[in-house]
mmCIF file of C-alpha atoms and ligand atoms in Angstrom:
data_model
loop_
_atom_site.group_PDB
_atom_site.id
_atom_site.type_symbol
_atom_site.label_atom_id
_atom_site.label_comp_id
_atom_site.label_asym_id
_atom_site.label_seq_id
_atom_site.Cartn_x
_atom_site.Cartn_y
_atom_site.Cartn_z
ATOM 1 C CA UNK H 22 20.837 1.113 -91.937
ATOM 2 C CA UNK H 23 21.843 -2.479 -92.554
ATOM 3 C CA UNK H 24 24.121 -4.526 -90.294
ATOM 4 C CA UNK H 25 25.568 -8.029 -90.536
ATOM 5 C CA UNK H 26 24.297 -9.732 -87.389
ATOM 6 C CA UNK H 27 25.136 -13.124 -85.975
ATOM 7 C CA UNK H 28 21.881 -13.793 -84.103
ATOM 8 C CA UNK H 29 23.168 -16.989 -82.595
ATOM 9 C CA UNK H 30 25.783 -19.554 -83.645
ATOM 10 C CA UNK H 31 25.318 -20.490 -87.328
ATOM 11 C CA UNK H 32 22.599 -17.875 -87.905
ATOM 12 C CA UNK H 33 23.888 -14.853 -89.783
ATOM 13 C CA UNK H 34 21.496 -12.266 -91.239
ATOM 14 C CA UNK H 35 21.536 -8.792 -92.707
ATOM 15 C CA UNK H 36 19.283 -6.846 -90.397
ATOM 16 C CA UNK H 37 17.710 -3.390 -90.643
ATOM 17 C CA UNK H 38 18.720 -1.435 -87.540
ATOM 18 C CA UNK H 39 18.260 2.186 -86.438
ATOM 19 C CA UNK H 40 21.122 4.522 -87.299
ATOM 20 C CA UNK H 41 23.269 4.666 -84.128
ATOM 21 C CA UNK H 42 23.799 8.039 -82.433
ATOM 22 C CA UNK H 43 27.339 8.700 -81.176
ATOM 23 C CA UNK H 44 27.470 8.986 -77.361
ATOM 24 C CA UNK H 45 29.661 11.658 -75.715
ATOM 25 C CA UNK H 46 33.277 11.018 -76.718
ATOM 26 C CA UNK H 47 32.275 8.835 -79.682
ATOM 27 C CA UNK H 48 32.233 9.211 -83.432
ATOM 28 C CA UNK H 49 29.999 7.530 -85.984
ATOM 29 C CA UNK H 50 31.826 5.890 -88.878
ATOM 30 C CA UNK H 51 30.224 5.330 -92.279
ATOM 31 C CA UNK H 52 31.984 2.088 -93.132
ATOM 32 C CA UNK H 53 33.546 1.769 -96.592
ATOM 33 C CA UNK H 54 35.535 -1.477 -96.358
ATOM 34 C CA UNK H 55 35.901 -4.270 -93.828
ATOM 35 C CA UNK H 56 38.078 -7.380 -93.644
ATOM 36 C CA UNK H 57 37.010 -10.897 -92.712
ATOM 37 C CA UNK H 58 39.144 -12.519 -90.030
ATOM 38 C CA UNK H 59 39.192 -16.015 -88.556
ATOM 39 C CA UNK H 60 37.623 -14.645 -85.398
ATOM 40 C CA UNK H 61 34.542 -13.414 -87.325
ATOM 41 C CA UNK H 62 34.063 -16.937 -88.582
ATOM 42 C CA UNK H 63 34.587 -18.295 -85.044
ATOM 43 C CA UNK H 64 31.843 -16.034 -83.669
ATOM 44 C CA UNK H 65 29.569 -17.053 -86.551
ATOM 45 C CA UNK H 66 30.181 -20.744 -85.836
ATOM 46 C CA UNK H 67 29.869 -20.373 -82.059
ATOM 47 C CA UNK H 68 33.546 -21.109 -81.392
ATOM 48 C CA UNK H 69 34.482 -17.873 -79.643
ATOM 49 C CA UNK H 70 34.053 -18.198 -75.868
ATOM 50 C CA UNK H 71 34.065 -14.381 -75.415
ATOM 51 C CA UNK H 72 31.244 -13.621 -77.865
ATOM 52 C CA UNK H 73 27.750 -12.643 -76.734
ATOM 53 C CA UNK H 74 24.824 -12.889 -79.184
ATOM 54 C CA UNK H 75 23.270 -11.234 -81.109
ATOM 55 C CA UNK H 76 26.414 -9.541 -82.374
ATOM 56 C CA UNK H 77 27.366 -7.322 -85.301
ATOM 57 C CA UNK H 78 30.747 -8.844 -86.164
ATOM 58 C CA UNK H 79 33.789 -7.184 -87.783
ATOM 59 C CA UNK H 80 36.846 -5.639 -86.151
ATOM 60 C CA UNK H 81 38.867 -4.750 -89.271
ATOM 61 C CA UNK H 82 37.257 -1.715 -90.889
ATOM 62 C CA UNK H 83 37.800 1.631 -92.511
ATOM 63 C CA UNK H 84 35.445 4.491 -93.330
ATOM 64 C CA UNK H 85 34.555 8.144 -92.929
ATOM 65 C CA UNK H 86 33.440 9.922 -89.758
ATOM 66 C CA UNK H 87 29.949 11.218 -90.490
ATOM 67 C CA UNK H 88 28.803 12.391 -87.024
ATOM 68 C CA UNK H 89 30.437 13.158 -83.673
ATOM 69 C CA UNK H 90 29.186 12.998 -80.084
ATOM 70 C CA UNK H 91 29.468 15.640 -77.379
ATOM 71 C CA UNK H 92 33.025 16.718 -76.647
ATOM 72 C CA UNK H 93 34.439 15.574 -80.010
ATOM 73 C CA UNK H 94 35.833 18.124 -82.447
ATOM 74 C CA UNK H 95 33.251 18.823 -85.195
ATOM 75 C CA UNK H 96 36.115 19.150 -87.647
ATOM 76 C CA UNK H 97 36.564 15.394 -87.540
ATOM 77 C CA UNK H 98 33.424 14.980 -89.675
ATOM 78 C CA UNK H 99 34.550 13.761 -93.099
ATOM 79 C CA UNK H 100 37.849 12.345 -91.771
ATOM 80 C CA UNK H 101 39.080 9.004 -93.210
ATOM 81 C CA UNK H 102 39.661 6.623 -90.307
ATOM 82 C CA UNK H 103 40.634 3.069 -89.407
ATOM 83 C CA UNK H 104 39.342 1.847 -86.087
ATOM 84 C CA UNK H 105 41.372 0.179 -83.347
ATOM 85 C CA UNK H 106 39.053 -2.520 -81.956
ATOM 86 C CA UNK H 107 40.735 -2.474 -78.515
ATOM 87 C CA UNK H 108 38.789 -0.458 -75.923
ATOM 88 C CA UNK H 109 40.505 -0.260 -72.533
ATOM 89 C CA UNK H 110 39.938 1.457 -69.177
ATOM 90 C CA UNK H 111 43.257 3.316 -69.042
ATOM 91 C CA UNK H 112 43.665 2.725 -65.314
ATOM 92 C CA UNK H 113 44.202 -0.935 -64.458
ATOM 93 C CA UNK H 114 47.653 -2.523 -64.099
ATOM 94 C CA UNK H 115 48.013 -3.697 -67.733
ATOM 95 C CA UNK H 116 46.768 -0.318 -69.018
ATOM 96 C CA UNK H 117 49.233 1.479 -66.725
ATOM 97 C CA UNK H 118 52.183 -0.393 -68.243
ATOM 98 C CA UNK H 119 51.146 0.123 -71.868
ATOM 99 C CA UNK H 120 49.206 -3.090 -72.442
ATOM 100 C CA UNK H 121 45.622 -1.911 -73.030
ATOM 101 C CA UNK H 122 45.193 -5.027 -75.210
ATOM 102 C CA UNK H 123 44.924 -7.080 -72.001
ATOM 103 C CA UNK H 124 43.015 -4.483 -69.955
ATOM 104 C CA UNK H 125 41.188 -6.133 -67.047
ATOM 105 C CA UNK H 126 37.936 -4.750 -68.485
ATOM 106 C CA UNK H 127 38.872 -5.214 -72.139
ATOM 107 C CA UNK H 128 36.165 -4.592 -74.736
ATOM 108 C CA UNK H 129 36.873 -5.628 -78.319
ATOM 109 C CA UNK H 130 34.757 -4.021 -81.028
ATOM 110 C CA UNK H 131 33.082 -6.779 -83.052
ATOM 111 C CA UNK H 132 33.404 -9.278 -80.205
ATOM 112 C CA UNK H 133 32.153 -7.738 -76.948
ATOM 113 C CA UNK H 134 30.295 -4.869 -78.598
ATOM 114 C CA UNK H 135 28.856 -4.331 -82.059
ATOM 115 C CA UNK H 136 31.424 -4.134 -84.807
ATOM 116 C CA UNK H 137 32.162 -2.857 -88.260
ATOM 117 C CA UNK H 138 30.193 -5.166 -90.587
ATOM 118 C CA UNK H 139 27.542 -2.479 -90.742
ATOM 119 C CA UNK H 140 26.753 0.569 -92.847
ATOM 120 C CA UNK H 141 27.421 2.704 -89.767
ATOM 121 C CA UNK H 142 29.054 2.038 -86.399
ATOM 122 C CA UNK H 143 29.767 4.221 -83.360
ATOM 123 C CA UNK H 144 33.176 3.938 -81.686
ATOM 124 C CA UNK H 145 35.200 5.923 -79.128
ATOM 125 C CA UNK H 146 36.748 8.931 -80.908
ATOM 126 C CA UNK H 147 40.232 7.978 -79.737
ATOM 127 C CA UNK H 148 39.922 4.560 -81.394
ATOM 128 C CA UNK H 149 39.363 6.189 -84.804
ATOM 129 C CA UNK H 150 42.808 6.759 -86.328
ATOM 130 C CA UNK H 151 43.295 9.357 -89.042
ATOM 131 C CA UNK H 152 44.316 7.878 -92.398
ATOM 132 C CA UNK H 153 46.508 10.226 -94.435
ATOM 133 C CA UNK H 154 45.461 10.940 -98.038
ATOM 134 C CA UNK H 155 48.397 8.991 -99.454
ATOM 135 C CA UNK H 156 47.186 5.717 -97.892
ATOM 136 C CA UNK H 157 44.640 3.942 -100.151
ATOM 137 C CA UNK H 158 41.290 2.707 -98.795
ATOM 138 C CA UNK H 159 42.205 -0.942 -99.308
ATOM 139 C CA UNK H 160 45.429 -0.434 -97.381
ATOM 140 C CA UNK H 161 43.632 1.429 -94.605
ATOM 141 C CA UNK H 162 41.283 -1.516 -94.039
ATOM 142 C CA UNK H 163 44.365 -3.730 -93.530
ATOM 143 C CA UNK H 164 45.855 -1.699 -90.683
ATOM 144 C CA UNK H 165 44.367 -3.923 -87.971
ATOM 145 C CA UNK H 166 45.809 -7.257 -89.192
ATOM 146 C CA UNK H 167 49.227 -5.627 -89.509
ATOM 147 C CA UNK H 168 48.947 -4.286 -85.934
ATOM 148 C CA UNK H 169 48.941 -7.927 -84.819
ATOM 149 C CA UNK H 170 52.316 -8.344 -86.545
ATOM 150 C CA UNK H 171 53.497 -5.048 -85.053
ATOM 151 C CA UNK H 172 52.590 -6.356 -81.623
ATOM 152 C CA UNK H 173 54.298 -9.717 -82.169
ATOM 153 C CA UNK H 174 57.495 -8.151 -83.482
ATOM 154 C CA UNK H 175 57.334 -5.376 -80.893
ATOM 155 C CA UNK H 176 57.787 -7.977 -78.144
ATOM 156 C CA UNK H 177 61.133 -9.250 -79.425
ATOM 157 C CA UNK H 178 63.177 -6.461 -81.071
ATOM 158 C CA UNK H 179 64.021 -8.348 -84.302
ATOM 159 C CA UNK H 180 67.350 -7.446 -85.873
ATOM 160 C CA UNK H 181 69.428 -8.073 -88.978
ATOM 161 C CA UNK H 182 71.236 -10.986 -87.271
ATOM 162 C CA UNK H 183 68.024 -12.886 -86.730
ATOM 163 C CA UNK H 184 67.068 -16.084 -88.465
ATOM 164 C CA UNK H 185 63.311 -16.139 -88.120
ATOM 165 C CA UNK H 186 61.040 -19.154 -88.449
ATOM 166 C CA UNK H 187 57.319 -18.514 -88.896
ATOM 167 C CA UNK H 188 54.837 -21.341 -88.497
ATOM 168 C CA UNK H 189 51.739 -20.688 -90.621
ATOM 169 C CA UNK H 190 51.332 -18.670 -93.821
ATOM 170 C CA UNK H 191 47.824 -17.407 -93.151
ATOM 171 C CA UNK H 192 47.137 -13.696 -92.808
ATOM 172 C CA UNK H 193 48.909 -13.618 -89.440
ATOM 173 C CA UNK H 194 52.058 -15.363 -90.617
ATOM 174 C CA UNK H 195 52.187 -13.262 -93.798
ATOM 175 C CA UNK H 196 51.816 -9.891 -92.048
ATOM 176 C CA UNK H 197 54.585 -10.988 -89.687
ATOM 177 C CA UNK H 198 56.856 -11.954 -92.595
ATOM 178 C CA UNK H 199 56.294 -8.547 -94.198
ATOM 179 C CA UNK H 200 57.099 -6.748 -90.937
ATOM 180 C CA UNK H 201 60.271 -8.802 -90.340
ATOM 181 C CA UNK H 202 61.601 -8.184 -93.849
ATOM 182 C CA UNK H 203 60.224 -4.717 -94.629
ATOM 183 C CA UNK H 204 60.547 -3.042 -91.257
ATOM 184 C CA UNK H 205 63.253 -4.891 -89.317
ATOM 185 C CA UNK H 206 65.467 -6.085 -92.203
ATOM 186 C CA UNK H 207 65.774 -9.555 -90.704
ATOM 187 C CA UNK H 208 68.418 -11.507 -92.608
ATOM 188 C CA UNK H 209 66.626 -14.792 -93.087
ATOM 189 C CA UNK H 210 62.922 -15.550 -92.800
ATOM 190 C CA UNK H 211 61.751 -19.150 -93.155
ATOM 191 C CA UNK H 212 58.058 -19.991 -93.383
ATOM 192 C CA UNK H 213 56.530 -23.420 -92.749
ATOM 193 C CA UNK H 214 52.997 -24.336 -93.798
ATOM 194 C CA UNK H 215 51.138 -27.350 -95.203
ATOM 195 C CA UNK H 216 49.587 -25.512 -98.149
ATOM 196 C CA UNK H 217 51.820 -24.828 -101.167
ATOM 197 C CA UNK H 218 49.680 -21.938 -102.445
ATOM 198 C CA UNK H 219 50.122 -20.197 -99.115
ATOM 199 C CA UNK H 220 53.852 -20.810 -99.192
ATOM 200 C CA UNK H 221 53.892 -19.073 -102.591
ATOM 201 C CA UNK H 222 52.197 -16.091 -100.948
ATOM 202 C CA UNK H 223 54.840 -16.173 -98.213
ATOM 203 C CA UNK H 224 57.553 -15.912 -100.887
ATOM 204 C CA UNK H 225 55.774 -12.942 -102.437
ATOM 205 C CA UNK H 226 55.648 -11.382 -98.959
ATOM 206 C CA UNK H 227 59.433 -11.647 -98.687
ATOM 207 C CA UNK H 228 60.169 -15.071 -97.167
ATOM 208 C CA UNK H 229 63.664 -16.264 -98.078
ATOM 209 C CA UNK H 230 62.860 -19.964 -97.710
ATOM 210 C CA UNK H 231 59.582 -21.806 -97.480
ATOM 211 C CA UNK H 232 58.962 -25.379 -96.495
ATOM 212 C CA UNK H 233 55.925 -27.611 -96.690
ATOM 213 C CA UNK H 234 56.282 -29.284 -93.293
ATOM 214 C CA UNK H 235 53.383 -31.600 -94.100
ATOM 215 C CA UNK H 236 55.604 -33.255 -96.722
ATOM 216 C CA UNK H 237 59.111 -32.649 -95.438
ATOM 217 C CA UNK H 238 60.674 -32.658 -91.976
ATOM 218 C CA UNK H 239 61.349 -29.129 -90.767
ATOM 219 C CA UNK H 240 64.109 -30.450 -88.522
ATOM 220 C CA UNK H 241 65.919 -32.068 -91.472
ATOM 221 C CA UNK H 242 65.445 -28.963 -93.595
ATOM 222 C CA UNK H 243 67.086 -26.760 -90.941
ATOM 223 C CA UNK H 244 69.881 -29.310 -90.396
ATOM 224 C CA UNK H 245 70.643 -29.403 -94.128
ATOM 225 C CA UNK H 246 70.873 -25.629 -94.204
ATOM 226 C CA UNK H 247 72.957 -25.719 -91.015
ATOM 227 C CA UNK H 248 70.844 -23.134 -89.223
ATOM 228 C CA UNK H 249 69.040 -22.693 -85.934
ATOM 229 C CA UNK H 250 66.276 -20.115 -85.769
ATOM 230 C CA UNK H 251 66.878 -17.267 -83.326
ATOM 231 C CA UNK H 252 63.296 -16.000 -83.485
ATOM 232 C CA UNK H 253 60.273 -18.273 -83.862
ATOM 233 C CA UNK H 254 56.680 -17.103 -84.282
ATOM 234 C CA UNK H 255 53.833 -19.574 -83.973
ATOM 235 C CA UNK H 256 51.177 -18.176 -86.307
ATOM 236 C CA UNK H 257 49.731 -21.651 -86.962
ATOM 237 C CA UNK H 258 48.775 -22.125 -83.330
ATOM 238 C CA UNK H 259 48.658 -25.851 -82.896
ATOM 239 C CA UNK H 260 49.467 -26.942 -79.326
ATOM 240 C CA UNK H 261 52.174 -29.335 -80.598
ATOM 241 C CA UNK H 262 54.234 -26.524 -82.074
ATOM 242 C CA UNK H 263 55.710 -25.057 -78.882
ATOM 243 C CA UNK H 264 57.729 -28.144 -77.983
ATOM 244 C CA UNK H 265 59.005 -28.465 -81.560
ATOM 245 C CA UNK H 266 59.981 -24.783 -81.545
ATOM 246 C CA UNK H 267 61.836 -25.231 -78.261
ATOM 247 C CA UNK H 268 63.899 -28.068 -79.693
ATOM 248 C CA UNK H 269 64.626 -26.344 -83.035
ATOM 249 C CA UNK H 270 65.550 -22.974 -81.511
ATOM 250 C CA UNK H 271 69.047 -21.559 -81.252
ATOM 251 C CA UNK H 272 70.351 -20.876 -77.754
ATOM 252 C CA UNK H 273 69.141 -17.442 -76.621
ATOM 253 C CA UNK H 274 66.280 -17.508 -79.140
ATOM 254 C CA UNK H 275 62.871 -15.924 -78.591
ATOM 255 C CA UNK H 276 59.585 -17.677 -79.277
ATOM 256 C CA UNK H 277 56.283 -15.819 -79.710
ATOM 257 C CA UNK H 278 52.953 -17.590 -79.261
ATOM 258 C CA UNK H 279 49.729 -16.266 -80.787
ATOM 259 C CA UNK H 280 47.351 -19.171 -80.263
ATOM 260 C CA UNK H 281 44.313 -19.481 -78.036
ATOM 261 C CA UNK H 282 44.094 -23.248 -77.902
ATOM 262 C CA UNK H 283 42.586 -24.592 -74.701
ATOM 263 C CA UNK H 284 44.243 -27.970 -75.254
ATOM 264 C CA UNK H 285 47.152 -28.731 -72.913
ATOM 265 C CA UNK H 286 50.569 -28.975 -74.520
ATOM 266 C CA UNK H 287 53.542 -30.858 -73.159
ATOM 267 C CA UNK H 288 56.884 -29.158 -72.972
ATOM 268 C CA UNK H 289 60.217 -30.085 -71.427
ATOM 269 C CA UNK H 290 61.623 -27.296 -69.256
ATOM 270 C CA UNK H 291 65.214 -28.351 -69.774
ATOM 271 C CA UNK H 292 64.901 -27.365 -73.420
ATOM 272 C CA UNK H 293 63.943 -23.832 -72.400
ATOM 273 C CA UNK H 294 66.356 -23.231 -69.544
ATOM 274 C CA UNK H 295 69.254 -25.127 -71.114
ATOM 275 C CA UNK H 296 69.243 -22.606 -74.000
ATOM 276 C CA UNK H 297 67.890 -19.703 -71.930
ATOM 277 C CA UNK H 298 65.034 -19.254 -74.373
ATOM 278 C CA UNK H 299 62.506 -16.442 -73.918
ATOM 279 C CA UNK H 300 58.869 -17.260 -74.542
ATOM 280 C CA UNK H 301 56.496 -14.399 -75.292
ATOM 281 C CA UNK H 302 52.846 -14.237 -76.141
ATOM 282 C CA UNK H 303 50.993 -11.604 -78.098
ATOM 283 C CA UNK H 304 47.315 -10.707 -78.094
ATOM 284 C CA UNK H 305 45.619 -8.141 -80.344
ATOM 285 C CA UNK H 306 47.588 -4.881 -80.367
ATOM 286 C CA UNK H 307 48.820 -2.383 -77.823
ATOM 287 C CA UNK H 308 48.567 1.085 -79.414
ATOM 288 C CA UNK H 309 50.067 -0.073 -82.709
ATOM 289 C CA UNK H 310 47.738 1.743 -85.143
ATOM 290 C CA UNK H 311 49.989 4.794 -85.542
ATOM 291 C CA UNK H 312 53.007 2.514 -86.068
ATOM 292 C CA UNK H 313 51.339 0.574 -88.887
ATOM 293 C CA UNK H 314 49.922 3.687 -90.581
ATOM 294 C CA UNK H 315 53.489 4.962 -90.613
ATOM 295 C CA UNK H 316 54.748 1.666 -92.146
ATOM 296 C CA UNK H 317 52.131 2.053 -94.897
ATOM 297 C CA UNK H 318 53.149 5.637 -95.622
ATOM 298 C CA UNK H 319 56.768 4.580 -95.876
ATOM 299 C CA UNK H 320 55.897 1.671 -98.185
ATOM 300 C CA UNK H 321 57.513 -0.859 -95.821
ATOM 301 C CA UNK H 322 54.575 -3.279 -96.027
ATOM 302 C CA UNK H 323 52.228 -4.127 -98.903
ATOM 303 C CA UNK H 324 48.720 -5.258 -97.937
ATOM 304 C CA UNK H 325 47.843 -5.940 -101.608
ATOM 305 C CA UNK H 326 49.888 -9.146 -101.328
ATOM 306 C CA UNK H 327 47.319 -10.577 -98.886
ATOM 307 C CA UNK H 328 44.044 -9.463 -100.450
ATOM 308 C CA UNK H 329 42.572 -12.210 -102.636
ATOM 309 C CA UNK H 330 38.831 -11.404 -102.818
ATOM 310 C CA UNK H 331 36.377 -8.524 -102.429
ATOM 311 C CA UNK H 332 32.597 -8.960 -102.053
ATOM 312 C CA UNK H 333 29.662 -6.605 -101.617
ATOM 313 C CA UNK H 334 28.455 -6.988 -98.013
ATOM 314 C CA UNK H 335 25.119 -8.396 -99.185
ATOM 315 C CA UNK H 336 27.140 -11.499 -100.125
ATOM 316 C CA UNK H 337 28.736 -11.820 -96.683
ATOM 317 C CA UNK H 338 27.682 -15.463 -96.260
ATOM 318 C CA UNK H 339 29.292 -16.441 -99.599
ATOM 319 C CA UNK H 340 32.376 -14.488 -98.572
ATOM 320 C CA UNK H 341 32.715 -16.171 -95.167
ATOM 321 C CA UNK H 342 32.050 -19.639 -96.612
ATOM 322 C CA UNK H 343 34.698 -19.168 -99.284
ATOM 323 C CA UNK H 344 37.107 -17.854 -96.635
ATOM 324 C CA UNK H 345 36.460 -20.906 -94.466
ATOM 325 C CA UNK H 346 36.577 -23.532 -97.205
ATOM 326 C CA UNK H 347 39.326 -22.511 -99.526
ATOM 327 C CA UNK H 348 42.605 -21.693 -97.808
ATOM 328 C CA UNK H 349 44.423 -22.469 -101.065
ATOM 329 C CA UNK H 350 42.828 -19.588 -102.922
ATOM 330 C CA UNK H 351 41.784 -17.309 -100.069
ATOM 331 C CA UNK H 352 43.766 -15.150 -97.800
ATOM 332 C CA UNK H 353 42.264 -11.776 -96.875
ATOM 333 C CA UNK H 354 38.673 -11.331 -98.047
ATOM 334 C CA UNK H 355 37.228 -7.799 -97.986
ATOM 335 C CA UNK H 356 33.619 -6.599 -97.845
ATOM 336 C CA UNK H 357 32.554 -3.305 -99.425
ATOM 337 C CA UNK H 358 29.887 -1.322 -97.573
ATOM 338 C CA UNK H 359 29.869 1.976 -99.473
ATOM 339 C CA UNK H 360 31.759 3.708 -102.250
HETATM 340 P P1 NAI D 409 44.842 -19.265 -90.843
HETATM 341 O O1 NAI D 409 44.066 -20.449 -90.423
HETATM 342 O O2 NAI D 409 44.467 -18.549 -92.097
HETATM 343 O O3 NAI D 409 46.396 -19.663 -90.998
HETATM 344 C C1 NAI D 409 47.000 -20.679 -90.269
HETATM 345 C C2 NAI D 409 47.982 -21.393 -91.212
HETATM 346 O O4 NAI D 409 48.739 -22.328 -90.444
HETATM 347 C C3 NAI D 409 47.290 -22.188 -92.330
HETATM 348 O O5 NAI D 409 47.780 -21.765 -93.572
HETATM 349 C C4 NAI D 409 47.639 -23.644 -92.002
HETATM 350 O O6 NAI D 409 47.827 -24.415 -93.168
HETATM 351 C C5 NAI D 409 48.933 -23.487 -91.220
HETATM 352 N N1 NAI D 409 49.253 -24.583 -90.316
HETATM 353 C C6 NAI D 409 48.428 -25.320 -89.524
HETATM 354 N N2 NAI D 409 49.122 -26.209 -88.789
HETATM 355 C C7 NAI D 409 50.426 -26.043 -89.105
HETATM 356 C C8 NAI D 409 51.647 -26.634 -88.687
HETATM 357 N N3 NAI D 409 51.654 -27.605 -87.759
HETATM 358 N N4 NAI D 409 52.797 -26.198 -89.238
HETATM 359 C C9 NAI D 409 52.814 -25.200 -90.141
HETATM 360 N N5 NAI D 409 51.689 -24.586 -90.582
HETATM 361 C C10 NAI D 409 50.519 -25.001 -90.084
HETATM 362 O O7 NAI D 409 44.839 -18.259 -89.604
HETATM 363 P P2 NAI D 409 45.375 -16.757 -89.387
HETATM 364 O O8 NAI D 409 44.270 -15.810 -89.571
HETATM 365 O O9 NAI D 409 46.644 -16.539 -90.114
HETATM 366 O O10 NAI D 409 45.645 -16.832 -87.820
HETATM 367 C C11 NAI D 409 46.609 -17.738 -87.330
HETATM 368 C C12 NAI D 409 46.382 -18.026 -85.876
HETATM 369 O O11 NAI D 409 46.603 -16.849 -85.119
HETATM 370 C C13 NAI D 409 44.966 -18.518 -85.512
HETATM 371 O O12 NAI D 409 45.097 -19.618 -84.651
HETATM 372 C C14 NAI D 409 44.356 -17.351 -84.778
HETATM 373 O O13 NAI D 409 43.477 -17.766 -83.769
HETATM 374 C C15 NAI D 409 45.557 -16.677 -84.181
HETATM 375 N N6 NAI D 409 45.396 -15.247 -84.029
HETATM 376 C C16 NAI D 409 45.948 -14.695 -82.926
HETATM 377 C C17 NAI D 409 45.891 -13.344 -82.742
HETATM 378 C C18 NAI D 409 46.516 -12.756 -81.562
HETATM 379 O O14 NAI D 409 46.404 -11.535 -81.389
HETATM 380 N N7 NAI D 409 47.205 -13.502 -80.740
HETATM 381 C C19 NAI D 409 45.212 -12.465 -83.698
HETATM 382 C C20 NAI D 409 44.708 -13.144 -84.853
HETATM 383 C C21 NAI D 409 44.803 -14.493 -84.992
HETATM 384 MN MN1 MN D 410 41.520 -9.766 -87.275
HETATM 385 ZN ZN1 ZN D 411 42.556 -1.256 -68.232
#
């Protein structure tokens, strides 16, 4: 079989590898579609501190189970599945309180072990989530990015009274906008980004107002409208954003951080305590696959609004380069592995 392997930073090849055999408790997935994420590009470019090389990248993928290991029901062969990349121990403190996404021995498929940019991949059977017949392949491959939004929103119980402000209209901001509007019926969702094309996508995803905060002051914009956001999500992830969010927030607002910057950021505590703000963070997803599959079945989210390109996996380098270079035209780029 062929796999997309990052041999070392900046060296990506399609390599012939032996067909993997599922270990006890595992299934083998014949991959049909996979999605390119910023973190795949970070591993490729050597910017992911967790990655070990060589690595088959890819943590957003969908396919069919074509073999099962010992102890796994044979009837699963042929099942359509999307794979949760989070592998956890089930026993440590975070696992015991429902946060397997920060398990003390966390393994992420496509980061710490070989991932889904491959004709076949073996994964734990419990990570392979059944996709009902009424969910299309190209929606099934988008479950993982929407689980990030499910995790973000799951931290803060959004409601119809909320005025939400989302920084960043990349895939992460856009999935969050769709969840806030389609699932939680949030009254007002404002999206700030520096790229007009992305702001247009945010509108198509349901944003009520968009603002190019590279050209216009976000503070002035909110003042003019006479509003203070009650829920702020940083899906742009620049270290300067937290302090700005603290000062723009309504009293009693919640702020969710998604960034992994290692740069220090300066914040003033008075701004937090004076308004009794709550600051949350969100990493990957904690058992959110079933939730998102349900959203898809109910038509509450529409992944088509994020998908801009599809390439055959033999063109993976072109696909990643386009994804990296052209944020105006590109949002979610898919790779096809088999029909
Ligand atoms: P992306 O790079 O496609 O989107 C980021 C967007 O933010 C861009 O459109 C950019 O123009 C905009 N932006 C940059 N600075 C801004 C600012 N100061 N104000 C407003 N907009 C600004 O990235 P993607 O895939 O949407 O991911 C967003 C971030 O989320 C990344 O930093 C990524 O590392 C992080 N992430 C976190 C996850 C988690 O589980 N915590 C999961 C996936 C991504
Ligand atoms: Mn991803
Ligand atoms: Zn654990």
